[in-house]
Coordinates of C-alpha atoms in Angstrom, one line a residue:
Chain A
X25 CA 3.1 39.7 -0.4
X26 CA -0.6 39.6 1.2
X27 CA -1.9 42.5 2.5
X28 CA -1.9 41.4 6.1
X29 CA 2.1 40.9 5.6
X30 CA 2.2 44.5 4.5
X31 CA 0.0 45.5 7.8
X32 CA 2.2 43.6 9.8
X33 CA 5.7 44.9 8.0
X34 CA 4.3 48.5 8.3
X35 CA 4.0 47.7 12.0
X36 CA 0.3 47.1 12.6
X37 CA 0.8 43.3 14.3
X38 CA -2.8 42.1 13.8
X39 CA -4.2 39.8 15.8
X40 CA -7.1 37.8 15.3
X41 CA -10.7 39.8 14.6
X42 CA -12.8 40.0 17.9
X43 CA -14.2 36.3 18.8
X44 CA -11.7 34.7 16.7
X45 CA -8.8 32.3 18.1
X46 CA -5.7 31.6 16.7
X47 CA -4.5 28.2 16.0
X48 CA -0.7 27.1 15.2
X49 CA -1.0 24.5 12.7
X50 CA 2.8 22.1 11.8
X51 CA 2.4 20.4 8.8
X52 CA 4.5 18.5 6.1
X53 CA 4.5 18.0 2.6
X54 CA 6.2 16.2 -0.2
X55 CA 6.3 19.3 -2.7
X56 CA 6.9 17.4 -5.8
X57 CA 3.3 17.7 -6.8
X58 CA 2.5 21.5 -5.5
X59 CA 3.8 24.9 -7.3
X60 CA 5.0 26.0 -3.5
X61 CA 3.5 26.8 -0.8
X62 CA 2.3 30.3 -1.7
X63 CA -1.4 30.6 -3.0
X64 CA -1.1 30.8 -6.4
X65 CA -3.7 32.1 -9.1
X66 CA -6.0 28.9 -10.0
X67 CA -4.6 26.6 -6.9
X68 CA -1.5 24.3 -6.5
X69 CA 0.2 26.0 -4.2
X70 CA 0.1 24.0 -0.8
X71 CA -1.8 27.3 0.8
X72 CA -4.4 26.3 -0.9
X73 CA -5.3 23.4 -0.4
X74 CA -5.0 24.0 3.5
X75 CA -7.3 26.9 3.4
X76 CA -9.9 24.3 1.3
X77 CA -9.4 21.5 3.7
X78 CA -10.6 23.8 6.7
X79 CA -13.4 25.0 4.6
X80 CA -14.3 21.6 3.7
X81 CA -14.1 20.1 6.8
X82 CA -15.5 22.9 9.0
X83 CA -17.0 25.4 6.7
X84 CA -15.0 28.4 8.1
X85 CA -13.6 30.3 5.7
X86 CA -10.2 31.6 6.4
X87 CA -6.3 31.9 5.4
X88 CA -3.3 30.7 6.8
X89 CA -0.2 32.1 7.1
X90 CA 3.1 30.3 6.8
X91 CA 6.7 30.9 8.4
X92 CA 8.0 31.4 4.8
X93 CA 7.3 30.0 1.2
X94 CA 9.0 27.5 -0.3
X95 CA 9.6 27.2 -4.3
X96 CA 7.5 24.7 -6.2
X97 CA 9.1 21.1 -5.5
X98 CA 10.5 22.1 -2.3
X99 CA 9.7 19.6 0.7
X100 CA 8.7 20.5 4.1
X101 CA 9.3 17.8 7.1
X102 CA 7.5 20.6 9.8
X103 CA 6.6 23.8 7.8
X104 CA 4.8 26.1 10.8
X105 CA 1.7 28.4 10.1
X106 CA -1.4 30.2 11.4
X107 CA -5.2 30.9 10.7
X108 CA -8.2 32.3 12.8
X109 CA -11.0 30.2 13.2
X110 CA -14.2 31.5 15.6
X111 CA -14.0 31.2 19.4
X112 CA -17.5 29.2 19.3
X113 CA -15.2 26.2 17.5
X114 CA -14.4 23.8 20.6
X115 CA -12.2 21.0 18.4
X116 CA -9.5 19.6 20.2
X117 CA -6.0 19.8 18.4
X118 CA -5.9 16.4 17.1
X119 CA -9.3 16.7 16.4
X120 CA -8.1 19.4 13.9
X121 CA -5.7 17.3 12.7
X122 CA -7.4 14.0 11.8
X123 CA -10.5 16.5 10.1
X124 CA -8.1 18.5 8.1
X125 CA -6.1 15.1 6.9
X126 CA -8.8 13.6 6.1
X127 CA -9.6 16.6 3.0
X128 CA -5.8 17.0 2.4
X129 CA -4.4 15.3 -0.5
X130 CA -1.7 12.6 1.1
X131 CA 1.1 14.3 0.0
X132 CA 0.4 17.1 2.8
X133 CA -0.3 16.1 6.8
X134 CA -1.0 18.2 9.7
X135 CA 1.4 17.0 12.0
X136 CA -0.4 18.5 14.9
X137 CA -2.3 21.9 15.5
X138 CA -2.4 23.6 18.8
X139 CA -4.5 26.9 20.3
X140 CA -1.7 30.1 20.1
X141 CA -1.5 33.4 21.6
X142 CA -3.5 35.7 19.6
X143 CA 0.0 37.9 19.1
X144 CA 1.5 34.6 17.5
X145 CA 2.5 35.3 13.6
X146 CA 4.1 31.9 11.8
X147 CA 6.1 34.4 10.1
X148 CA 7.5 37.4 12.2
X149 CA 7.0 35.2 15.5
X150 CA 10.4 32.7 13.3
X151 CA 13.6 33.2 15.9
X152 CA 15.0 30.4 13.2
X153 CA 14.7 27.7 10.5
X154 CA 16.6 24.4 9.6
X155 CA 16.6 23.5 6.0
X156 CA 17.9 19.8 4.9
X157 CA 19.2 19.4 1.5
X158 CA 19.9 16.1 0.4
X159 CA 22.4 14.4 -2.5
X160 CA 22.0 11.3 -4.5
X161 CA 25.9 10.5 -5.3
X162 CA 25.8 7.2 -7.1
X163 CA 26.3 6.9 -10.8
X164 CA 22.8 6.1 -11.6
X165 CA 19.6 8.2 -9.8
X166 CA 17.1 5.5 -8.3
X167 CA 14.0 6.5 -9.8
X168 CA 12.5 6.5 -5.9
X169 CA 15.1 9.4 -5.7
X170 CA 14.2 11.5 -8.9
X171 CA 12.2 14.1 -7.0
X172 CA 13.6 13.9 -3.6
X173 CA 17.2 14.6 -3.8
X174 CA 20.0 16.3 -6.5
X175 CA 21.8 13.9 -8.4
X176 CA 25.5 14.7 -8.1
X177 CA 28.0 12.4 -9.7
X178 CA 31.7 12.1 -9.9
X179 CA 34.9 13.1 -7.5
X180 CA 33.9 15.5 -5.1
X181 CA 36.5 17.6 -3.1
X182 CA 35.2 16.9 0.4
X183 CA 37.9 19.0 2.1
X184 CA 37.1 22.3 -0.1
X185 CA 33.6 21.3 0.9
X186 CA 34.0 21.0 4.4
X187 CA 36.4 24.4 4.7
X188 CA 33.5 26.4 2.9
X189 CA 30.5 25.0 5.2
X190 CA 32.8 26.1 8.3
X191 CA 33.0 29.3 6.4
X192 CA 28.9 29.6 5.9
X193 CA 28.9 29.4 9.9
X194 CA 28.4 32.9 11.1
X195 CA 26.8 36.6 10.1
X196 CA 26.9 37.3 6.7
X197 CA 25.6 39.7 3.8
X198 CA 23.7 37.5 1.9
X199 CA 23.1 39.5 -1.3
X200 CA 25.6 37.5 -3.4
X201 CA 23.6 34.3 -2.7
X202 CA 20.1 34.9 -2.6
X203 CA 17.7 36.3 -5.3
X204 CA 15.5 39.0 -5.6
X205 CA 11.9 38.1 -5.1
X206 CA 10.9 41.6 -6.8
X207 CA 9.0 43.0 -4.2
X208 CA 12.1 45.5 -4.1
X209 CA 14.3 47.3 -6.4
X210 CA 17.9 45.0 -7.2
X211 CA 19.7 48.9 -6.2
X212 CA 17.8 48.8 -3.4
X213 CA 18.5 45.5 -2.4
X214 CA 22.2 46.3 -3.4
X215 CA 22.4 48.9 -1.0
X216 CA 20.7 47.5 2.5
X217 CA 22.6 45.4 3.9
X218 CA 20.3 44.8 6.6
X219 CA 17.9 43.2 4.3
X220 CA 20.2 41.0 3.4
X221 CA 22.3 40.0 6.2
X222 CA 21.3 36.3 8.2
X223 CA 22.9 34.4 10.9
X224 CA 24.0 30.6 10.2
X225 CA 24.3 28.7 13.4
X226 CA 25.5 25.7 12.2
X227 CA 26.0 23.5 8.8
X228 CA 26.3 19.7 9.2
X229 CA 28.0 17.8 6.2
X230 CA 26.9 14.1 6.6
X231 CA 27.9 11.0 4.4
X232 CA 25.0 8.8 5.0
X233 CA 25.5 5.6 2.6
X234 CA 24.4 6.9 -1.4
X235 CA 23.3 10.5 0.3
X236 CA 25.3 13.4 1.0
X237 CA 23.1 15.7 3.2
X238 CA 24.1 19.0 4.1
X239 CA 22.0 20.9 7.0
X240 CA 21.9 24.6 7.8
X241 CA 20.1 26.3 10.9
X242 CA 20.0 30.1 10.8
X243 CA 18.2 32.7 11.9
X244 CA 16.7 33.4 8.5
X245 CA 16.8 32.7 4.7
X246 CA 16.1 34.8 1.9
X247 CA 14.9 33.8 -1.6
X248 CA 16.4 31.0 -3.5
X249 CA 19.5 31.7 -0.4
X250 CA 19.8 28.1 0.1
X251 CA 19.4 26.9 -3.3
X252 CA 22.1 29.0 -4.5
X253 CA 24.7 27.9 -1.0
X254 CA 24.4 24.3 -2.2
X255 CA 24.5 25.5 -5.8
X256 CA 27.8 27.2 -5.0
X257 CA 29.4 24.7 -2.5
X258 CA 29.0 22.1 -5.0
X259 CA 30.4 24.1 -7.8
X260 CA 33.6 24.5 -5.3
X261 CA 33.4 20.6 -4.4
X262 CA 33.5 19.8 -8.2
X263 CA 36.7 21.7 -8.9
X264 CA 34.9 24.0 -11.4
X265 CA 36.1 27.4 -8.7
X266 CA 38.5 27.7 -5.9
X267 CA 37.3 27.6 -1.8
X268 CA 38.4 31.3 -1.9
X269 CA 35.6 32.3 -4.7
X270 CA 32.7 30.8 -2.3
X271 CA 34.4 32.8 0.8
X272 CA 34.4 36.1 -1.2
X273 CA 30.8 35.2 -2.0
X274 CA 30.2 35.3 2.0
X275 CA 33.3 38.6 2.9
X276 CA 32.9 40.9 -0.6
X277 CA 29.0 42.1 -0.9
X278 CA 29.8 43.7 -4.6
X279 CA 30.4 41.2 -6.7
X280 CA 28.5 39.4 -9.0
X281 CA 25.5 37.0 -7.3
X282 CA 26.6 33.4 -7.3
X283 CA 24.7 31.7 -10.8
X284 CA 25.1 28.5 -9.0
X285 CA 21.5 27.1 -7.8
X286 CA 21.1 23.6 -6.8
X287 CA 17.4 22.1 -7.7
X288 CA 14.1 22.6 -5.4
X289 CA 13.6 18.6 -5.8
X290 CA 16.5 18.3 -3.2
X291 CA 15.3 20.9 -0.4
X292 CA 13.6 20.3 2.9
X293 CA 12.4 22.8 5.3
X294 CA 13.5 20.7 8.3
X295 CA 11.4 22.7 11.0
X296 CA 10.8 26.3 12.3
X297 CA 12.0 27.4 15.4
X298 CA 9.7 29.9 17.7
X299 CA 10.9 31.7 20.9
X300 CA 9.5 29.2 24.2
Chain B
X4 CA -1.7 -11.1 -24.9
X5 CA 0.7 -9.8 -28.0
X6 CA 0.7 -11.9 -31.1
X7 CA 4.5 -13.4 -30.1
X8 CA 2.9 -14.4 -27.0
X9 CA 0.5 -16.4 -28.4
X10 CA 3.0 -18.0 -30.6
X11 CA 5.2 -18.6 -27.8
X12 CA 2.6 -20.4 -26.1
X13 CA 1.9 -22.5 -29.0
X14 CA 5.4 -23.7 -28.6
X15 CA 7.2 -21.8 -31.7
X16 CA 10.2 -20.6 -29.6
X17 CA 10.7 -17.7 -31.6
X18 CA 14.5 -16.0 -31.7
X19 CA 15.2 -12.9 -33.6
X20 CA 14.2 -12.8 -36.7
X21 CA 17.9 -13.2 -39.1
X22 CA 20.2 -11.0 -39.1
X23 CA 18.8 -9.6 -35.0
X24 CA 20.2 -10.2 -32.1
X25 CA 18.9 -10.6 -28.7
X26 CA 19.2 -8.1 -25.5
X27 CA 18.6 -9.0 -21.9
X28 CA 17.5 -5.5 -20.0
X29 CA 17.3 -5.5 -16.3
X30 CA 15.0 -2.0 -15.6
X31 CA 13.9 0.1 -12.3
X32 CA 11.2 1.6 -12.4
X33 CA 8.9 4.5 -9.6
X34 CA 5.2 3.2 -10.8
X35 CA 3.7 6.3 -9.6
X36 CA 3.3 8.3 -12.8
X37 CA 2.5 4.8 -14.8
X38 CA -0.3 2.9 -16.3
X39 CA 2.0 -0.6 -15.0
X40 CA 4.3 -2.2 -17.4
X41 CA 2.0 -3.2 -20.5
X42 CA 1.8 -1.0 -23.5
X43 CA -1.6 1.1 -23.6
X44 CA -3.4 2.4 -26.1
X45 CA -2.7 6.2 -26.0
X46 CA 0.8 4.9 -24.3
X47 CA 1.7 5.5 -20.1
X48 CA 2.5 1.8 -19.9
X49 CA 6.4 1.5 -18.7
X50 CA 7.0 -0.8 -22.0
X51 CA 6.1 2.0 -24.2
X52 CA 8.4 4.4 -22.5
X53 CA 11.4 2.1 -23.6
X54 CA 10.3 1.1 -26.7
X55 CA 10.2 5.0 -27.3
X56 CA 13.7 5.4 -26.0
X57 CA 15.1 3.0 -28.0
X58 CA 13.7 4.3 -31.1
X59 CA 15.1 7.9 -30.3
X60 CA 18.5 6.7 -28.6
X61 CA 19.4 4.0 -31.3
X62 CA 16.4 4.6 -34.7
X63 CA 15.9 1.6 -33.9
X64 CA 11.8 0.1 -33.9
X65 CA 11.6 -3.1 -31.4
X66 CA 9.3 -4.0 -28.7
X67 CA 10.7 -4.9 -25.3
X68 CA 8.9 -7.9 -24.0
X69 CA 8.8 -8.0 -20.1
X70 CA 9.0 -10.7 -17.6
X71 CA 5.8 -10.4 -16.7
X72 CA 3.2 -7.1 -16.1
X73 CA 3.0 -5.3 -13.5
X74 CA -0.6 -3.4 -12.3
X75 CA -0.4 0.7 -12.6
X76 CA 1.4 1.7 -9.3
X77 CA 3.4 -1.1 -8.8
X78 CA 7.1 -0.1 -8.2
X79 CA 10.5 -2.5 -9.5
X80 CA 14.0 -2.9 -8.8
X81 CA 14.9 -5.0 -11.3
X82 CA 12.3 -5.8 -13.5
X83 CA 13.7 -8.1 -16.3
X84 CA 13.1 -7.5 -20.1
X85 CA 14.5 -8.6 -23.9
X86 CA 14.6 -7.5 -26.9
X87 CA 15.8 -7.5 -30.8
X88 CA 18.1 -5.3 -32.6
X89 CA 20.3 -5.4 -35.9
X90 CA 23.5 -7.5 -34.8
X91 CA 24.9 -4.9 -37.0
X92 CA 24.7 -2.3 -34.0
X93 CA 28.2 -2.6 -31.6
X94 CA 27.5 -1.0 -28.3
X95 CA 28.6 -2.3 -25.2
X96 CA 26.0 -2.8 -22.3
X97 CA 27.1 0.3 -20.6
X98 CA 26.8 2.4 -23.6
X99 CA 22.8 0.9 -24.3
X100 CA 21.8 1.2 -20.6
X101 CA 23.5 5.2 -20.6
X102 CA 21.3 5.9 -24.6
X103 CA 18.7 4.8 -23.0
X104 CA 18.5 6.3 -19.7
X105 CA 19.9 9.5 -21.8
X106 CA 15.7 9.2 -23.5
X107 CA 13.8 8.0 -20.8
X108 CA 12.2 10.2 -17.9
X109 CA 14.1 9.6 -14.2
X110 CA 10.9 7.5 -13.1
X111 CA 12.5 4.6 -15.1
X112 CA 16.4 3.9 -15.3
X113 CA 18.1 1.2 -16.9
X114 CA 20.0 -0.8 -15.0
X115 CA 21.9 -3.0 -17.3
X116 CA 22.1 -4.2 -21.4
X117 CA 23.8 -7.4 -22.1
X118 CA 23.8 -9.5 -25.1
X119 CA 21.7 -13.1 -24.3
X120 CA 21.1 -16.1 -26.3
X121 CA 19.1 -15.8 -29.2
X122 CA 16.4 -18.4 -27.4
X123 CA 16.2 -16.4 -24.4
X124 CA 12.6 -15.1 -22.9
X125 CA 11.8 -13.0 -20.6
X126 CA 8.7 -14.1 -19.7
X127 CA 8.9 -17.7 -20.6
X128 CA 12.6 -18.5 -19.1
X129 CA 11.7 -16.5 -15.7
X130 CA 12.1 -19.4 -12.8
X131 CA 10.8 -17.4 -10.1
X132 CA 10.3 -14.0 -9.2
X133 CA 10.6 -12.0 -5.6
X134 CA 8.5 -9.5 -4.8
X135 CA 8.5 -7.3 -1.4
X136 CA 5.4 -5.2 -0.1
X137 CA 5.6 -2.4 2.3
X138 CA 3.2 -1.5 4.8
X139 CA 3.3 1.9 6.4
X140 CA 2.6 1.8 10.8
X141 CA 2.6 4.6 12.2
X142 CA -0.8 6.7 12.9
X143 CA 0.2 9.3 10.4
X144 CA 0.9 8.0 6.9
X145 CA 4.3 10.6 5.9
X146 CA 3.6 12.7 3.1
X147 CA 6.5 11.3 1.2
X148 CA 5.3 7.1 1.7
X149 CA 1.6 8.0 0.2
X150 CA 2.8 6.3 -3.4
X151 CA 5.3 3.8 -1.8
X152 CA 3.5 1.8 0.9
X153 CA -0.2 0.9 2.4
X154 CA -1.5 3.0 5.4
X155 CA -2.2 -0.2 7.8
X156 CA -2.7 1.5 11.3
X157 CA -3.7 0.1 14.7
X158 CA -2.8 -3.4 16.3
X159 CA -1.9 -6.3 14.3
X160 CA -1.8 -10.0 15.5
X161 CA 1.5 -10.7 14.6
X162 CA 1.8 -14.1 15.4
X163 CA -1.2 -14.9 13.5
X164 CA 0.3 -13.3 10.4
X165 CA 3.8 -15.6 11.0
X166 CA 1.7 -18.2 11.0
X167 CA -0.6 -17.5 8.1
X168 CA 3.0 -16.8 6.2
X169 CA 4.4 -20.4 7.1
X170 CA 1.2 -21.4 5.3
X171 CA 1.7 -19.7 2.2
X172 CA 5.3 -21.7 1.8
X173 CA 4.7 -24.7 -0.5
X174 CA 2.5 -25.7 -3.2
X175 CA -0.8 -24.8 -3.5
X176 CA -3.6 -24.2 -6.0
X177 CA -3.8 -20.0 -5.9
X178 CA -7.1 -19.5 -7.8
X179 CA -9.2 -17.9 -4.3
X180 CA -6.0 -15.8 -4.4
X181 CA -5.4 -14.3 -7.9
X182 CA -8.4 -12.5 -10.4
X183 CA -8.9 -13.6 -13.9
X184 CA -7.0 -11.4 -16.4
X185 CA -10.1 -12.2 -18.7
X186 CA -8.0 -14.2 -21.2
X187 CA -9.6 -17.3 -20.2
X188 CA -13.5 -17.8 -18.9
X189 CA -13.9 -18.1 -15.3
X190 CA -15.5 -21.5 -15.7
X191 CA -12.0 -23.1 -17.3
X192 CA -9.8 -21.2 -14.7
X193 CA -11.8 -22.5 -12.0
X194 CA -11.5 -26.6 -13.4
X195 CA -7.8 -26.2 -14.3
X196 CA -5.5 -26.5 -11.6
X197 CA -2.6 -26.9 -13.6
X198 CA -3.4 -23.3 -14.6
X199 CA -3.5 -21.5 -11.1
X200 CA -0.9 -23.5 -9.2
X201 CA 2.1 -22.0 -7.8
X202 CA 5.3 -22.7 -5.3
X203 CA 6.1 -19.8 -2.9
X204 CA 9.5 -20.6 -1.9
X205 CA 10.5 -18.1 1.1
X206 CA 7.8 -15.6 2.9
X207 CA 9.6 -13.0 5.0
X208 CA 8.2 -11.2 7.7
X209 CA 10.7 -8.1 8.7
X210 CA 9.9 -5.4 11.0
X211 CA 12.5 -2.5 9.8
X212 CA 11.5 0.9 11.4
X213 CA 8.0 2.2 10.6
X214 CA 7.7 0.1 8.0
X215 CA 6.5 -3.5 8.1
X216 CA 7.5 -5.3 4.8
X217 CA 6.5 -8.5 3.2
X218 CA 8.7 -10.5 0.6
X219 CA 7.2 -13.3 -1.2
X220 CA 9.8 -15.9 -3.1
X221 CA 8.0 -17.8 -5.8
X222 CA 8.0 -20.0 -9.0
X223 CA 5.6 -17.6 -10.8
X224 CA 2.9 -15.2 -9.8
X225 CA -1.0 -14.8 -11.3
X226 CA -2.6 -11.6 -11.8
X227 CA -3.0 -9.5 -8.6
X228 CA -2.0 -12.4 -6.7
X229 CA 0.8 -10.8 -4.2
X230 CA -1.9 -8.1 -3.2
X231 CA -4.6 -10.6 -2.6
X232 CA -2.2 -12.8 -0.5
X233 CA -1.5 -9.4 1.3
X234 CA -4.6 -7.8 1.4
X235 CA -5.9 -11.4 3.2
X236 CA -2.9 -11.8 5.4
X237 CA -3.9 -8.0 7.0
X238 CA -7.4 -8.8 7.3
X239 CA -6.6 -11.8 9.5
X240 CA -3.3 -10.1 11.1
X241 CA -6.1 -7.0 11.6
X242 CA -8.5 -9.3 13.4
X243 CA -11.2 -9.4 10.9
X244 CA -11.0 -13.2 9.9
X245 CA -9.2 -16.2 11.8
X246 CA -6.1 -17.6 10.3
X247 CA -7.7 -20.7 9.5
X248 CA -9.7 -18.2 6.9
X249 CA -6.5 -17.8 5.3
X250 CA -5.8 -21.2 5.6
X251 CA -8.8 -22.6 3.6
X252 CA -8.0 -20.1 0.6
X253 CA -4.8 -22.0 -0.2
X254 CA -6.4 -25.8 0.9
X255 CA -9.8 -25.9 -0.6
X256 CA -10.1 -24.4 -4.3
X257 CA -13.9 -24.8 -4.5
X258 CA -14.5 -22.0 -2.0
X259 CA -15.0 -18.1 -2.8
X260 CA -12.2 -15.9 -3.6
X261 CA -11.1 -13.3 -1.7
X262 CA -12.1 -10.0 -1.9
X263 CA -9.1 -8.0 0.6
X264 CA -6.8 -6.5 -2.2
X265 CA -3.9 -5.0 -0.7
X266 CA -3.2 -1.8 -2.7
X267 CA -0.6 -1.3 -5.5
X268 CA 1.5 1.4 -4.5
X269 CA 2.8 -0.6 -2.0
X270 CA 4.2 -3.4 -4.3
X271 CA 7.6 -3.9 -5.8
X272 CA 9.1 -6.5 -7.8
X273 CA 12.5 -7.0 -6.3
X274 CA 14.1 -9.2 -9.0
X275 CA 13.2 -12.1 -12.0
X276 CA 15.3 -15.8 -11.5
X277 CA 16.6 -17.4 -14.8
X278 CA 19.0 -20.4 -14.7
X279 CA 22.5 -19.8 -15.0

């Protein structure tokens, strides 16, 4: 966690310094070649190379700060984030955009970037997220699929499948299917439920010719907590445990966490919703 | 050229050597991570990936001989492929194509194994080959296209590029449209037709979405000749020459080659004709 996150958790909701601006920057990125989007000791995360394009192609030096992170091979179709640049900069947005593409690697675009209020924070600001996750079912993976989509063959029990995604639909205690990113003690995790409890708004379950893609919009996600839904639906579509073991992963907070995590290759952060 | 090249071009129709028999492979294969299809020194060449499969799926050492190359980038659907093994091994074609996908990375997948006659070559019985090229339209080029089409963005003359691809159907002498390998000296390629002639079947021109794609039925194909019949066809679709440019590369052999390469990561070979 950076320190301005810790500032911000602990209540201090930092704007930008005096005669900066803030800018609201959507982007996308095939994560296949990127350890996440987190900064990450000696590069590769997709932090990283944002902060570099905007020193390269403007010389200011300064971080951005995304809605979330997502793991290392995880895709984003419209992650959100923000940075400070100085006041002085008059660039229009797509102005930004075309500079910072052109010193991006292709595999991440600015989709657009856009002046914000100077209270906006890509992460606390998030009312809500989409994440995509998509499955290859035939018996052989294309090798155009091999990092962009879980390859799941055989029978899969569509019915059990579609009974636990009506399930997922609602508030839940998470714990059982999320990870702990070890910023806090598991007995501590274990025992507030309000860290762990999100709001699923809706789950689509779509057959679209040799994909299966599953959808989820909620009002949060924690660590791994999508991974590990798929993980476990799956495990239920494939016979391997009963519909009733993925519903007392949702209704009984103390058992065991689900062991069930699908892979990053097949995850996209769809988009990032934000109050008006 | 590899040794059994040569002798196949010296007319010794060489066959497994006794007691071998002969294996038609039909292979898909991502290009991105590749050095193209040919063996390399210090390996990376898609040929050295299967011969290294077979060896650790079957102990078996053979070298898969292709249809043809393809340059580092280039993608395939069904690239075609034989080779020799003891006709003391019994394994149906499903049970080759699973060994071997078993060994090789997820970038290149088997499609099928089956037993062929003992005279059949890849290379030397191909009767034509189709290859497709995608071009990318849109302003922004998505994050996950970058290795799987070109970037072509702003207005193209479409009707000049129709009619530039009615020209390329027929027979025609392709040497202002294909680079010397460096197997023969320039001055020879340049006074052997016979050498550098080719029949392009079918050209079609289909507008599917974002994505403008390009597919190019022929009798045979020289070196880089699909992305210099590309890479020409955009410079005149892009304004830059006038189709009758295009024209004179396939009419009159005496003038310059061209130099508009279309790049590699937006070609694919679709599939490899035999008889029967």
């Amino acid at each position: 966690m950076s320190r301005s996150d810790v500032e911000n958790k602990a209540g201090v909701q930092r704007g930008p310094e005096p005669g900066f601006k803030r800018l609201k920057l959507t982007l996308a990125y095939c994560g296949t070649p990127w350890r996440g989007w987190q900064s990450q000791d000696g590069g590769g995360g997709v932090q990283d190379e944002i902060n570099a394009a905007i020193r390269k192609a403007t010389r200011i030096e300064t971080r951005v700060q995304g809605s979330g992170r997502t793991d290392a091979g995880v895709h984003a179709l419209a992650q959100a984030a923000h940075c400070d640049v100085p006041e002085t900069v008059r660039m229009s947005g797509e102005s930004w955009a075309n500079a910072l593409n052109a010193c991006l690697p292709l595999t991440i675009r600015i989709l657009s970037v856009e002046d914000t209020a100077p209270s906006f924070h890509a992460r606390f600001d998030a009312t809500g997220k989409t994440y995509r996750y998509r499955i290859w079912r035939p018996r052989m993976l294309s090798p155009f699929e091999a990092d962009r989509a879980w390859h799941v063959y055989g029978p899969l029990d569509m019915d059990a499948l579609r009974w636990c995604c009506e399930k997922l639909v609602g508030t839940h205690n998470f714990i059982r299917l999320s990870a702990n990113r070890g910023d806090m003690p598991e007995t501590q995790r274990r025992t507030l439920p309000d860290k762990t409890t999100r709001t699923i708004h809706r789950v689509d379950l779509r057959e679209n010719g040799d994909v299966l893609e599953l959808e989820f919009e909620g009002d949060g996600f924690l660590y791994k907590m999508v991974r590990l839904i798929v993980g476990s639906l799956l495990h239920v579509a494939r016979g391997r445990e009963p519909k009733e073991w993925f519903a007392s992963l949702l209704n009984d907070s103390t058992g065991m966490q689900s062991n069930q995590t699908a892979p990053a290759c097949g995850l996209y952060l769809v988009c990032v919703n934000y109050h008006s």
